[in-house]
PDB file of C-alpha atoms in Angstrom:
ATOM      1  CA  MET A   1     -16.688  41.780 -25.140  1.00  0.00           C
ATOM      2  CA  THR A   2     -17.829  40.597 -28.241  1.00  0.00           C
ATOM      3  CA  VAL A   3     -15.787  38.122 -30.494  1.00  0.00           C
ATOM      4  CA  ARG A   4     -15.656  41.119 -32.990  1.00  0.00           C
ATOM      5  CA  GLN A   5     -14.231  43.061 -30.289  1.00  0.00           C
ATOM      6  CA  THR A   6     -11.509  40.612 -29.148  1.00  0.00           C
ATOM      7  CA  ILE A   7     -10.427  38.905 -32.191  1.00  0.00           C
ATOM      8  CA  SER A   8     -10.848  41.161 -35.116  1.00  0.00           C
ATOM      9  CA  LYS A   9      -7.613  43.030 -34.851  1.00  0.00           C
ATOM     10  CA  TYR A  10      -5.786  39.762 -35.842  1.00  0.00           C
ATOM     11  CA  PRO A  11      -4.334  39.609 -39.294  1.00  0.00           C
ATOM     12  CA  VAL A  12      -5.692  37.023 -41.693  1.00  0.00           C
ATOM     13  CA  ILE A  13      -4.069  33.578 -41.811  1.00  0.00           C
ATOM     14  CA  SER A  14      -5.102  30.256 -43.372  1.00  0.00           C
ATOM     15  CA  ALA A  15      -5.895  26.800 -42.160  1.00  0.00           C
ATOM     16  CA  GLY A  16      -2.356  25.240 -40.985  1.00  0.00           C
ATOM     17  CA  GLU A  17      -0.462  28.638 -40.848  1.00  0.00           C
ATOM     18  CA  GLU A  18       1.207  30.874 -38.731  1.00  0.00           C
ATOM     19  CA  ASN A  19       1.605  34.431 -38.502  1.00  0.00           C
ATOM     20  CA  LYS A  20       5.230  34.958 -36.841  1.00  0.00           C
ATOM     21  CA  LEU A  21       4.799  38.403 -35.857  1.00  0.00           C
ATOM     22  CA  ILE A  22       2.255  37.333 -33.180  1.00  0.00           C
ATOM     23  CA  PRO A  23       2.979  35.005 -31.011  1.00  0.00           C
ATOM     24  CA  ASN A  24       0.410  31.744 -30.945  1.00  0.00           C
ATOM     25  CA  HIS A  25      -1.118  33.547 -34.053  1.00  0.00           C
ATOM     26  CA  ARG A  26      -1.751  29.861 -35.679  1.00  0.00           C
ATOM     27  CA  CYS A  27      -4.297  27.603 -36.488  1.00  0.00           C
ATOM     28  CA  ALA A  28      -4.618  23.825 -36.951  1.00  0.00           C
ATOM     29  CA  ASN A  29      -4.779  22.378 -40.630  1.00  0.00           C
ATOM     30  CA  LEU A  30      -7.907  21.373 -42.213  1.00  0.00           C
ATOM     31  CA  LYS A  31      -8.150  18.157 -44.311  1.00  0.00           C
ATOM     32  CA  PRO A  32      -9.921  19.420 -48.005  1.00  0.00           C
ATOM     33  CA  ILE A  33     -13.065  18.150 -46.564  1.00  0.00           C
ATOM     34  CA  LEU A  34     -13.059  20.161 -43.594  1.00  0.00           C
ATOM     35  CA  LEU A  35     -12.247  22.888 -45.704  1.00  0.00           C
ATOM     36  CA  GLU A  36     -15.103  22.373 -48.159  1.00  0.00           C
ATOM     37  CA  ARG A  37     -17.858  21.778 -45.503  1.00  0.00           C
ATOM     38  CA  LEU A  38     -16.609  25.058 -43.956  1.00  0.00           C
ATOM     39  CA  SER A  39     -17.097  27.000 -47.177  1.00  0.00           C
ATOM     40  CA  TYR A  40     -20.785  26.077 -46.646  1.00  0.00           C
ATOM     41  CA  THR A  41     -20.849  26.910 -43.330  1.00  0.00           C
ATOM     42  CA  PRO A  42     -22.351  30.858 -43.484  1.00  0.00           C
ATOM     43  CA  HIS A  43     -19.953  33.173 -41.903  1.00  0.00           C
ATOM     44  CA  ASP A  44     -21.105  34.976 -38.905  1.00  0.00           C
ATOM     45  CA  GLY A  45     -22.483  31.821 -36.787  1.00  0.00           C
ATOM     46  CA  GLY A  46     -23.150  29.509 -39.518  1.00  0.00           C
ATOM     47  CA  SER A  47     -23.247  25.610 -38.498  1.00  0.00           C
ATOM     48  CA  ARG A  48     -23.391  22.147 -39.706  1.00  0.00           C
ATOM     49  CA  THR A  49     -27.220  22.373 -40.618  1.00  0.00           C
ATOM     50  CA  ASP A  50     -26.079  24.463 -43.644  1.00  0.00           C
ATOM     51  CA  TRP A  51     -24.086  21.818 -45.661  1.00  0.00           C
ATOM     52  CA  PRO A  52     -25.469  19.985 -48.494  1.00  0.00           C
ATOM     53  CA  ASP A  53     -26.498  16.539 -47.808  1.00  0.00           C
ATOM     54  CA  ARG A  54     -23.395  14.737 -49.393  1.00  0.00           C
ATOM     55  CA  LEU A  55     -21.192  16.373 -47.020  1.00  0.00           C
ATOM     56  CA  VAL A  56     -23.299  15.898 -43.728  1.00  0.00           C
ATOM     57  CA  LEU A  57     -21.562  13.177 -41.700  1.00  0.00           C
ATOM     58  CA  ALA A  58     -23.438   9.978 -41.272  1.00  0.00           C
ATOM     59  CA  CYS A  59     -23.502  10.525 -37.622  1.00  0.00           C
ATOM     60  CA  HIS A  60     -25.184  13.654 -37.835  1.00  0.00           C
ATOM     61  CA  LYS A  61     -28.016  12.309 -40.284  1.00  0.00           C
ATOM     62  CA  THR A  62     -29.600  10.149 -37.416  1.00  0.00           C
ATOM     63  CA  PHE A  63     -28.270  12.396 -34.478  1.00  0.00           C
ATOM     64  CA  LYS A  64     -29.652  16.187 -33.861  1.00  0.00           C
ATOM     65  CA  GLY A  65     -27.538  16.828 -30.890  1.00  0.00           C
ATOM     66  CA  HIS A  66     -24.213  18.511 -30.505  1.00  0.00           C
ATOM     67  CA  THR A  67     -25.433  21.326 -32.937  1.00  0.00           C
ATOM     68  CA  ASP A  68     -22.561  23.602 -32.115  1.00  0.00           C
ATOM     69  CA  VAL A  69     -19.800  21.195 -33.402  1.00  0.00           C
ATOM     70  CA  TYR A  70     -18.502  22.232 -36.887  1.00  0.00           C
ATOM     71  CA  GLY A  71     -20.202  25.930 -36.442  1.00  0.00           C
ATOM     72  CA  ARG A  72     -18.674  29.339 -36.516  1.00  0.00           C
ATOM     73  CA  MET A  73     -18.394  31.931 -33.635  1.00  0.00           C
ATOM     74  CA  LYS A  74     -20.901  35.083 -34.149  1.00  0.00           C
ATOM     75  CA  TRP A  75     -18.952  38.398 -34.337  1.00  0.00           C
ATOM     76  CA  ASP A  76     -21.413  40.366 -32.336  1.00  0.00           C
ATOM     77  CA  GLU A  77     -21.772  38.127 -29.134  1.00  0.00           C
ATOM     78  CA  PRO A  78     -19.342  36.937 -26.773  1.00  0.00           C
ATOM     79  CA  SER A  79     -17.462  33.911 -27.466  1.00  0.00           C
ATOM     80  CA  PRO A  80     -18.779  30.276 -26.585  1.00  0.00           C
ATOM     81  CA  THR A  81     -17.035  28.613 -23.621  1.00  0.00           C
ATOM     82  CA  LEU A  82     -13.435  27.242 -24.603  1.00  0.00           C
ATOM     83  CA  THR A  83     -12.480  23.643 -23.824  1.00  0.00           C
ATOM     84  CA  VAL A  84      -9.135  22.207 -24.594  1.00  0.00           C
ATOM     85  CA  LYS A  85     -10.030  21.480 -27.973  1.00  0.00           C
ATOM     86  CA  CYS A  86     -10.930  24.981 -29.109  1.00  0.00           C
ATOM     87  CA  PHE A  87      -8.917  24.887 -32.187  1.00  0.00           C
ATOM     88  CA  SER A  88     -10.965  22.010 -33.297  1.00  0.00           C
ATOM     89  CA  LEU A  89     -13.526  22.596 -35.522  1.00  0.00           C
ATOM     90  CA  SER A  90     -15.143  19.212 -34.801  1.00  0.00           C
ATOM     91  CA  ASN A  91     -15.759  20.112 -31.152  1.00  0.00           C
ATOM     92  CA  GLY A  92     -17.553  22.767 -31.027  1.00  0.00           C
ATOM     93  CA  ARG A  93     -18.565  26.220 -32.230  1.00  0.00           C
ATOM     94  CA  PHE A  94     -14.593  27.346 -32.676  1.00  0.00           C
ATOM     95  CA  GLY A  95     -15.076  28.240 -36.448  1.00  0.00           C
ATOM     96  CA  HIS A  96     -13.773  31.765 -37.302  1.00  0.00           C
ATOM     97  CA  PRO A  97     -16.653  33.971 -37.873  1.00  0.00           C
ATOM     98  CA  GLU A  98     -15.380  34.683 -41.507  1.00  0.00           C
ATOM     99  CA  GLN A  99     -12.067  32.973 -42.373  1.00  0.00           C
ATOM    100  CA  ASP A 100     -12.270  29.233 -43.575  1.00  0.00           C
ATOM    101  CA  ARG A 101     -10.479  28.076 -40.566  1.00  0.00           C
ATOM    102  CA  ALA A 102     -10.797  27.436 -36.768  1.00  0.00           C
ATOM    103  CA  ILE A 103      -9.799  30.243 -34.535  1.00  0.00           C
ATOM    104  CA  SER A 104      -6.048  30.301 -33.844  1.00  0.00           C
ATOM    105  CA  LEU A 105      -4.395  29.896 -30.365  1.00  0.00           C
ATOM    106  CA  ARG A 106      -3.876  33.408 -30.048  1.00  0.00           C
ATOM    107  CA  GLU A 107      -7.494  34.381 -30.784  1.00  0.00           C
ATOM    108  CA  ALA A 108      -8.466  31.471 -28.152  1.00  0.00           C
ATOM    109  CA  ALA A 109      -6.354  33.053 -25.821  1.00  0.00           C
ATOM    110  CA  ALA A 110      -7.384  36.632 -26.210  1.00  0.00           C
ATOM    111  CA  LEU A 111     -10.841  35.257 -25.725  1.00  0.00           C
ATOM    112  CA  GLN A 112      -9.613  34.027 -22.493  1.00  0.00           C
ATOM    113  CA  THR A 113      -8.520  37.326 -21.894  1.00  0.00           C
ATOM    114  CA  PHE A 114      -4.451  36.562 -22.131  1.00  0.00           C
ATOM    115  CA  ALA A 115      -2.592  39.622 -22.495  1.00  0.00           C
ATOM    116  CA  ASP A 116      -1.106  39.440 -26.479  1.00  0.00           C
ATOM    117  CA  ASP A 117       2.039  39.314 -25.092  1.00  0.00           C
ATOM    118  CA  TYR A 118       1.748  36.218 -23.097  1.00  0.00           C
ATOM    119  CA  VAL A 119       3.331  33.273 -24.951  1.00  0.00           C
ATOM    120  CA  PHE A 120       2.655  29.867 -24.765  1.00  0.00           C
ATOM    121  CA  TYR A 121       4.818  26.788 -25.488  1.00  0.00           C
ATOM    122  CA  GLY A 122       4.085  23.392 -26.876  1.00  0.00           C
ATOM    123  CA  SER A 123       2.365  21.537 -29.904  1.00  0.00           C
ATOM    124  CA  VAL A 124      -1.184  22.883 -30.830  1.00  0.00           C
ATOM    125  CA  GLN A 125      -2.849  20.381 -28.728  1.00  0.00           C
ATOM    126  CA  GLU A 126      -0.512  21.223 -25.721  1.00  0.00           C
ATOM    127  CA  ILE A 127      -1.458  24.734 -26.308  1.00  0.00           C
ATOM    128  CA  GLY A 128      -5.102  24.126 -26.715  1.00  0.00           C
ATOM    129  CA  LYS A 129      -4.989  22.389 -23.667  1.00  0.00           C
ATOM    130  CA  GLN A 130      -3.406  25.440 -21.325  1.00  0.00           C
ATOM    131  CA  ILE A 131      -5.730  27.654 -23.094  1.00  0.00           C
ATOM    132  CA  GLY A 132      -8.917  25.647 -22.787  1.00  0.00           C
ATOM    133  CA  ASN A 133      -8.133  24.754 -19.124  1.00  0.00           C
ATOM    134  CA  ALA A 134      -7.495  28.448 -17.912  1.00  0.00           C
ATOM    135  CA  VAL A 135      -9.837  30.386 -15.962  1.00  0.00           C
ATOM    136  CA  PRO A 136     -10.247  33.503 -17.797  1.00  0.00           C
ATOM    137  CA  VAL A 137      -7.415  36.113 -16.882  1.00  0.00           C
ATOM    138  CA  LEU A 138     -10.022  39.151 -16.243  1.00  0.00           C
ATOM    139  CA  LEU A 139     -12.345  36.731 -14.300  1.00  0.00           C
ATOM    140  CA  ALA A 140      -9.332  35.554 -11.808  1.00  0.00           C
ATOM    141  CA  LYS A 141      -8.451  39.279 -11.364  1.00  0.00           C
ATOM    142  CA  VAL A 142     -12.018  40.607 -10.048  1.00  0.00           C
ATOM    143  CA  LEU A 143     -12.497  37.258  -8.047  1.00  0.00           C
ATOM    144  CA  GLY A 144      -9.213  37.838  -6.449  1.00  0.00           C
ATOM    145  CA  LYS A 145     -10.143  41.577  -5.776  1.00  0.00           C
ATOM    146  CA  TYR A 146     -13.463  40.541  -4.494  1.00  0.00           C
ATOM    147  CA  ILE A 147     -11.331  37.574  -1.946  1.00  0.00           C
ATOM    148  CA  LEU A 148      -9.091  40.203  -1.114  1.00  0.00           C
ATOM    149  CA  ALA A 149     -11.825  42.965  -0.305  1.00  0.00           C
ATOM    150  CA  ASN A 150     -14.445  40.743   1.614  1.00  0.00           C
ATOM    151  CA  HIS A 151     -12.095  38.370   3.381  1.00  0.00           C
ATOM    152  CA  ASN A 152      -9.350  40.088   5.593  1.00  0.00           C
TER     153      ASN A 152
END
């Protein structure tokens, strides 16, 4: 499944907003400087390497590693691996492919193949940890079926 196939169905929200009709469709708020940086990050896979020099963090001027931080996901590719900080732009390629925000918790859950009616509880950080530490639901299902079929 691609990012588009998985999350394009969710309504638009802005950084720091929540859609009250869809459980956990909320995303972290972003400081103005992060919103400005994200505005320079091309849609559909752009990265921090596209920012004007004045917006590049000092640590990125001398260190070329961790190229996925502050990046956007690509619509027509699988999701990058999600971590406990999957709601945070500065911790991976967790930027929405076209909206100027990080992915929402619901979008992260969908990428981990949780059903839309599965509700997580807690703060953004607590829910991000639950989602990022989870084994994708469909992977667990396939693995479970394999174990049951081959180890009886």
